């Protein structure tokens, strides 16, 4: 019976992971107006699912990288009631954050759950030094680096674009079409009896790039690069997260590894498809307002920082880096929402203790029932 509960708990955690994380890779596409919500969600779902499926070919190595080893004794990690408590607590924590629209790290939810159940199981034998390197270091370092690098790269990108003669064109909305204008509407235009016209501000109208870069029209070029970067981020997230969750299913022994990977890939895709809207709204609309180039820049900064940190062995969170890069660009363009970022930061601080308390309660209950 516990094995069945464990299987269902891992499905809940995977669904929650998809709901909270799947849209993050394409958040800048929707936020910048490059894609509408539904097409962006389709891109995120397909790319994440592809990454999850491909993770099968790297699963054995990636599962070893995240098993809780070093945080609590190995004999505790291998028990069903411990793993069930961790999966259930992390899943509920991520689902709660998703319900309120907070983008948090599933990995940190798992770390908090490991600590909570570990404290009940072995007391102070929990390795708190490991906790510092897997939670507090990335919690502080990741967002700070992302804000600084995001701001700097955007300033350089902005200056380089202007030096290359690529301009942004203001526009007005006429019916359902975007119509570019070089200056204020003429008297003849505004006098038309069936139309209302006015110059749009950056917050009200979609600014488009005009000009060429290395012989290519800049607007479609930046859009295509933006699509690619978003798809790559979503693919990489599915590739990286799925084996962590598959590792929790190893104790069940219900299915072979390929089937486990496919089941969780489907659960992750369903979670993102059905329950991503609130986190998507936070990531895309509430942190900063971005145009096409700023959205691509945020994605590029996130990808480069995560890759660089991985090479150095720094356990930064993709979620934290993505939020930080979007906020850093917002600081430069004057649209950063500091109140919203404070709420998000608080949710990050609460991730570990909430998951730990839930996991401790679950483990105590399951362990007591098993005696």
Coordinates of C-alpha atoms in Angstrom, one line a residue:
X1 CA 0.0 0.0 0.0
X2 CA 2.8 2.4 0.8
X3 CA 4.4 1.7 -2.6
X4 CA 1.1 2.7 -4.3
X5 CA 1.0 5.9 -2.2
X6 CA 4.6 6.6 -3.2
X7 CA 3.8 6.2 -6.9
X8 CA 0.8 8.6 -6.6
X9 CA 2.9 11.1 -4.5
X10 CA 5.6 11.2 -7.2
X11 CA 2.9 11.8 -9.8
X12 CA 1.6 14.7 -7.7
X13 CA 5.1 16.1 -7.3
X14 CA 5.7 15.8 -11.1
X15 CA 2.4 17.4 -11.9
X16 CA 3.2 20.2 -9.5
X17 CA 6.7 20.6 -11.0
X18 CA 5.1 21.0 -14.5
X19 CA 2.6 23.5 -13.3
X20 CA 5.2 25.7 -11.6
X21 CA 8.1 25.3 -13.9
X22 CA 7.0 24.5 -17.5
X23 CA 6.1 28.0 -18.6
X24 CA 9.2 29.6 -17.1
X25 CA 11.3 29.0 -20.3
X26 CA 8.8 30.8 -22.5
X27 CA 7.7 33.5 -20.0
X28 CA 9.6 36.2 -21.8
X29 CA 7.9 35.2 -25.1
X30 CA 4.5 36.0 -23.6
X31 CA 5.7 39.0 -21.5
X32 CA 7.3 40.7 -24.5
X33 CA 4.3 40.1 -26.8
X34 CA 6.3 37.9 -29.1
X35 CA 3.8 35.0 -28.7
X36 CA 0.3 34.9 -27.2
X37 CA -0.2 32.7 -24.1
X38 CA -1.6 29.6 -25.8
X39 CA 1.1 29.3 -28.5
X40 CA 3.8 29.9 -25.9
X41 CA 2.3 27.2 -23.7
X42 CA 2.3 24.8 -26.6
X43 CA 6.0 25.5 -27.3
X44 CA 6.8 25.0 -23.6
X45 CA 4.8 21.8 -23.3
X46 CA 6.3 20.2 -26.5
X47 CA 9.9 21.2 -25.6
X48 CA 9.7 20.1 -22.0
X49 CA 8.1 16.8 -23.0
X50 CA 10.9 16.2 -25.5
X51 CA 13.5 17.0 -22.9
X52 CA 11.8 14.6 -20.4
X53 CA 11.8 11.8 -22.9
X54 CA 15.4 12.4 -23.9
X55 CA 16.4 12.3 -20.3
X56 CA 16.0 8.5 -20.4
X57 CA 19.4 8.3 -22.3
X58 CA 21.1 10.2 -19.4
X59 CA 18.8 9.1 -16.6
X60 CA 21.2 6.8 -14.7
X61 CA 23.9 9.4 -14.3
X62 CA 21.5 12.3 -13.5
X63 CA 19.6 10.2 -10.9
X64 CA 22.9 9.7 -9.1
X65 CA 23.4 13.5 -9.0
X66 CA 20.2 14.0 -7.0
X67 CA 19.3 11.4 -4.4
X68 CA 19.7 13.2 -1.1
X69 CA 23.1 11.4 -0.6
X70 CA 25.2 13.3 1.9
X71 CA 22.3 15.1 3.5
X72 CA 20.9 12.1 5.5
X73 CA 22.2 8.6 6.0
X74 CA 21.9 6.2 3.0
X75 CA 19.8 3.7 4.9
X76 CA 17.2 6.3 5.6
X77 CA 17.0 7.4 2.0
X78 CA 16.3 3.9 0.9
X79 CA 13.1 3.5 3.1
X80 CA 9.7 3.7 1.5
X81 CA 8.1 5.8 4.3
X82 CA 11.0 8.4 4.1
X83 CA 10.8 8.7 0.3
X84 CA 7.0 8.9 0.4
X85 CA 7.1 11.7 3.0
X86 CA 9.7 13.6 0.9
X87 CA 7.7 13.3 -2.4
X88 CA 4.4 14.2 -0.8
X89 CA 5.7 17.2 1.1
X90 CA 7.6 18.6 -1.9
X91 CA 4.6 18.1 -4.1
X92 CA 2.2 19.9 -1.8
X93 CA 4.7 22.7 -1.3
X94 CA 5.2 23.3 -5.0
X95 CA 1.4 23.0 -5.6
X96 CA 0.7 25.6 -2.9
X97 CA 3.2 28.0 -4.5
X98 CA 1.6 27.4 -7.9
X99 CA -1.8 28.1 -6.5
X100 CA -0.6 31.6 -5.4
X101 CA 1.4 32.2 -8.5
X102 CA 4.9 32.1 -6.9
X103 CA 7.7 30.7 -9.1
X104 CA 9.8 28.5 -6.7
X105 CA 12.4 25.8 -7.1
X106 CA 11.2 22.2 -7.0
X107 CA 14.7 21.2 -6.1
X108 CA 14.7 23.4 -3.0
X109 CA 11.3 21.9 -2.1
X110 CA 12.9 18.5 -2.3
X111 CA 15.8 19.6 -0.2
X112 CA 13.5 21.0 2.5
X113 CA 11.5 17.8 2.5
X114 CA 14.6 15.7 2.9
X115 CA 15.7 17.8 5.9
X116 CA 12.3 17.7 7.6
X117 CA 11.9 13.9 7.3
X118 CA 15.6 13.5 8.1
X119 CA 15.4 15.4 11.3
X120 CA 12.6 13.2 12.5
X121 CA 14.4 10.0 11.4
X122 CA 18.0 10.7 12.6
X123 CA 17.9 14.0 14.5
X124 CA 21.0 16.1 14.3
X125 CA 22.7 13.5 12.1
X126 CA 21.4 15.6 9.1
X127 CA 24.3 17.2 7.3
X128 CA 23.7 20.9 7.6
X129 CA 26.9 21.7 5.8
X130 CA 25.4 20.1 2.7
X131 CA 22.2 22.1 3.3
X132 CA 24.2 25.3 3.1
X133 CA 25.7 24.5 -0.3
X134 CA 22.5 23.1 -1.8
X135 CA 20.1 25.8 -0.6
X136 CA 21.4 29.0 1.0
X137 CA 24.3 29.5 -1.5
X138 CA 22.1 29.3 -4.6
X139 CA 19.3 31.2 -2.9
X140 CA 21.6 34.2 -2.4
X141 CA 24.1 33.9 -5.2
X142 CA 21.9 33.0 -8.1
X143 CA 19.5 36.0 -8.1
X144 CA 22.2 38.5 -7.3
X145 CA 24.4 37.3 -10.2
X146 CA 21.3 37.3 -12.5
X147 CA 20.3 40.8 -11.6
X148 CA 23.8 42.2 -12.1
X149 CA 24.6 40.3 -15.3
X150 CA 21.1 40.9 -16.7
X151 CA 21.3 44.6 -16.2
X152 CA 24.8 44.8 -17.7
X153 CA 24.1 42.6 -20.7
X154 CA 20.9 44.6 -21.5
X155 CA 22.8 47.9 -21.4
X156 CA 25.4 46.6 -23.8
X157 CA 22.8 45.0 -26.0
X158 CA 20.8 48.3 -26.1
X159 CA 23.9 50.4 -26.9
X160 CA 25.0 47.9 -29.6
X161 CA 21.6 47.9 -31.2
X162 CA 21.5 51.7 -31.4
X163 CA 25.1 51.9 -32.7
X164 CA 24.1 49.5 -35.5
X165 CA 21.4 51.8 -36.6
X166 CA 18.5 49.6 -35.5
X167 CA 15.6 51.7 -34.1
X168 CA 12.4 51.0 -32.2
X169 CA 9.3 52.3 -33.9
X170 CA 6.3 53.6 -32.0
X171 CA 2.8 52.6 -33.1
X172 CA -0.9 53.2 -32.8
X173 CA -3.7 50.7 -32.6
X174 CA -6.3 50.9 -35.5
X175 CA -8.9 48.3 -35.2
X176 CA -7.2 44.9 -34.8
X177 CA -3.9 45.9 -36.6
X178 CA -0.7 47.5 -35.4
X179 CA 0.2 50.4 -37.6
X180 CA 3.7 51.9 -37.3
X181 CA 4.1 55.7 -37.3
X182 CA 7.2 57.9 -37.4
X183 CA 5.6 60.8 -35.7
X184 CA 2.3 62.0 -34.2
X185 CA -0.8 61.3 -36.4
X186 CA -1.7 63.9 -39.0
X187 CA -4.8 66.2 -38.7
X188 CA -6.4 64.4 -41.6
X189 CA -5.8 61.0 -40.0
X190 CA -7.3 62.1 -36.6
X191 CA -10.3 63.8 -38.3
X192 CA -11.6 60.6 -39.8
X193 CA -15.1 60.2 -38.2
X194 CA -15.0 56.5 -37.5
X195 CA -11.5 56.3 -36.0
X196 CA -9.9 57.2 -32.7
X197 CA -6.1 57.6 -32.9
X198 CA -3.3 58.4 -30.6
X199 CA 0.4 57.8 -30.1
X200 CA 1.0 54.6 -28.0
X201 CA 3.5 54.5 -25.1
X202 CA 5.8 51.6 -24.6
X203 CA 3.4 50.2 -21.9
X204 CA 0.4 50.5 -24.3
X205 CA 1.8 49.5 -27.7
X206 CA 4.0 46.9 -29.2
X207 CA 7.3 48.5 -30.3
X208 CA 9.0 46.8 -33.3
X209 CA 12.6 47.0 -34.4
X210 CA 13.4 48.6 -37.7
X211 CA 16.7 48.0 -39.5
X212 CA 19.0 45.1 -40.6
X213 CA 21.8 43.2 -38.8
X214 CA 24.4 41.4 -40.9
X215 CA 22.0 41.7 -43.8
X216 CA 18.9 40.3 -42.0
X217 CA 15.9 42.2 -40.9
X218 CA 16.4 42.6 -37.1
X219 CA 12.8 42.0 -35.9
X220 CA 12.3 38.5 -37.4
X221 CA 15.9 37.7 -36.5
X222 CA 15.4 38.5 -32.8
X223 CA 12.1 36.8 -32.7
X224 CA 13.5 33.5 -34.1
X225 CA 16.4 33.7 -31.7
X226 CA 13.9 34.3 -28.9
X227 CA 11.8 31.2 -29.9
X228 CA 15.0 29.1 -30.0
X229 CA 16.2 30.2 -26.6
X230 CA 12.8 29.6 -25.0
X231 CA 12.6 26.1 -26.5
X232 CA 16.1 25.3 -25.5
X233 CA 15.5 26.4 -21.9
X234 CA 12.3 24.3 -21.7
X235 CA 14.0 21.3 -23.2
X236 CA 16.9 21.6 -20.8
X237 CA 14.6 21.9 -17.8
X238 CA 12.7 18.7 -18.8
X239 CA 16.0 16.9 -19.4
X240 CA 17.4 18.0 -16.0
X241 CA 14.3 17.7 -13.7
X242 CA 12.7 14.4 -14.9
X243 CA 15.5 12.1 -13.7
X244 CA 15.4 13.7 -10.2
X245 CA 11.7 12.7 -10.0
X246 CA 12.3 9.2 -11.6
X247 CA 14.8 8.5 -8.9
X248 CA 11.9 8.7 -6.4
X249 CA 10.1 5.9 -8.3
X250 CA 12.9 3.4 -8.1
X251 CA 11.6 2.0 -4.8
X252 CA 8.3 1.1 -6.4
X253 CA 9.7 -1.2 -9.0
X254 CA 6.3 -1.2 -10.8
X255 CA 7.7 -0.4 -14.3
X256 CA 11.0 -0.4 -16.2
X257 CA 13.0 2.8 -16.4
X258 CA 11.7 3.8 -19.9
X259 CA 8.1 3.5 -18.8
X260 CA 8.8 5.5 -15.6
X261 CA 10.4 8.3 -17.7
X262 CA 7.4 8.4 -20.1
X263 CA 4.8 8.4 -17.3
X264 CA 6.5 11.3 -15.5
X265 CA 7.0 13.2 -18.8
X266 CA 3.2 13.0 -19.4
X267 CA 2.4 14.0 -15.8
X268 CA 4.8 17.0 -16.1
X269 CA 3.3 18.1 -19.4
X270 CA -0.3 17.8 -18.1
X271 CA 0.6 19.9 -15.0
X272 CA 2.1 22.6 -17.2
X273 CA -0.8 22.6 -19.6
X274 CA -3.6 22.7 -17.0
X275 CA -2.2 24.7 -14.1
X276 CA 0.5 27.1 -15.4
X277 CA -1.4 30.3 -15.8
X278 CA -0.8 32.0 -12.4
X279 CA 2.9 31.4 -12.4
X280 CA 3.0 32.4 -16.1
X281 CA 1.3 35.6 -15.2
X282 CA 3.8 36.4 -12.5
X283 CA 6.9 35.6 -14.6
X284 CA 5.6 37.3 -17.7
X285 CA 3.7 40.3 -16.6
X286 CA 4.4 41.2 -12.9
X287 CA 8.2 41.3 -12.5
X288 CA 9.1 43.6 -15.4
X289 CA 7.7 44.7 -18.7
X290 CA 9.8 43.5 -21.6
X291 CA 9.9 44.2 -25.3
X292 CA 11.2 41.6 -27.9
X293 CA 14.9 42.3 -27.5
X294 CA 14.7 42.5 -23.7
X295 CA 12.8 39.2 -23.5
X296 CA 15.5 37.5 -25.6
X297 CA 18.2 39.1 -23.5
X298 CA 16.7 37.7 -20.3
X299 CA 16.6 34.2 -21.7
X300 CA 20.1 34.5 -23.0
X301 CA 21.4 35.7 -19.6
X302 CA 19.6 32.9 -17.8
X303 CA 21.0 30.2 -20.1
X304 CA 24.5 31.4 -20.0
X305 CA 24.6 31.8 -16.2
X306 CA 23.1 28.4 -15.5
X307 CA 25.6 26.8 -17.9
X308 CA 28.5 28.7 -16.5
X309 CA 27.4 27.9 -12.9
X310 CA 27.1 24.2 -13.7
X311 CA 30.6 24.2 -15.2
X312 CA 31.9 25.7 -11.9
X313 CA 29.8 23.3 -9.8
X314 CA 27.6 26.1 -8.3
X315 CA 24.1 24.7 -7.6
X316 CA 22.1 27.7 -8.8
X317 CA 18.4 27.5 -9.4
X318 CA 17.2 28.1 -13.0
X319 CA 14.0 29.6 -11.5
X320 CA 16.0 32.1 -9.4
X321 CA 18.3 33.0 -12.2
X322 CA 15.4 33.6 -14.6
X323 CA 13.5 35.8 -12.2
X324 CA 16.7 37.7 -11.4
X325 CA 17.5 38.4 -15.1
X326 CA 14.0 39.6 -15.8
X327 CA 14.1 41.9 -12.8
X328 CA 17.6 43.2 -13.6
X329 CA 16.5 44.2 -17.1
X330 CA 13.4 45.9 -15.5
X331 CA 15.7 47.9 -13.2
X332 CA 17.4 49.4 -16.3
X333 CA 14.2 50.0 -18.4
X334 CA 12.3 51.4 -15.4
X335 CA 9.6 48.8 -15.2
X336 CA 10.8 46.6 -12.3
X337 CA 8.1 45.7 -9.8
X338 CA 10.0 45.6 -6.4
X339 CA 6.9 44.7 -4.4
X340 CA 6.3 41.7 -6.5
X341 CA 10.0 40.6 -6.3
X342 CA 9.8 41.0 -2.5
X343 CA 6.8 38.6 -2.5
X344 CA 8.7 36.1 -4.7
X345 CA 11.8 36.4 -2.5
X346 CA 9.7 35.6 0.6
X347 CA 8.2 32.5 -1.1
X348 CA 11.8 31.3 -1.8
X349 CA 12.7 31.7 1.9
X350 CA 9.6 29.8 2.9
X351 CA 10.1 26.9 0.5
X352 CA 12.5 25.0 2.7
X353 CA 10.7 25.4 6.1
X354 CA 7.3 24.7 4.7
X355 CA 8.5 21.5 2.9
X356 CA 10.4 20.5 6.0
X357 CA 7.5 20.8 8.3
X358 CA 5.2 18.9 6.0
X359 CA 7.7 16.2 5.4
X360 CA 8.4 15.9 9.2
X361 CA 4.7 15.5 9.9
X362 CA 4.2 12.9 7.1
X363 CA 7.2 10.9 8.1
X364 CA 6.2 10.8 11.7
X365 CA 2.7 9.6 10.8
X366 CA 3.9 7.0 8.3
X367 CA 6.7 5.7 10.5
X368 CA 4.3 5.5 13.5
X369 CA 1.8 3.5 11.4
X370 CA 4.5 1.1 10.3
X371 CA 5.5 0.1 13.8

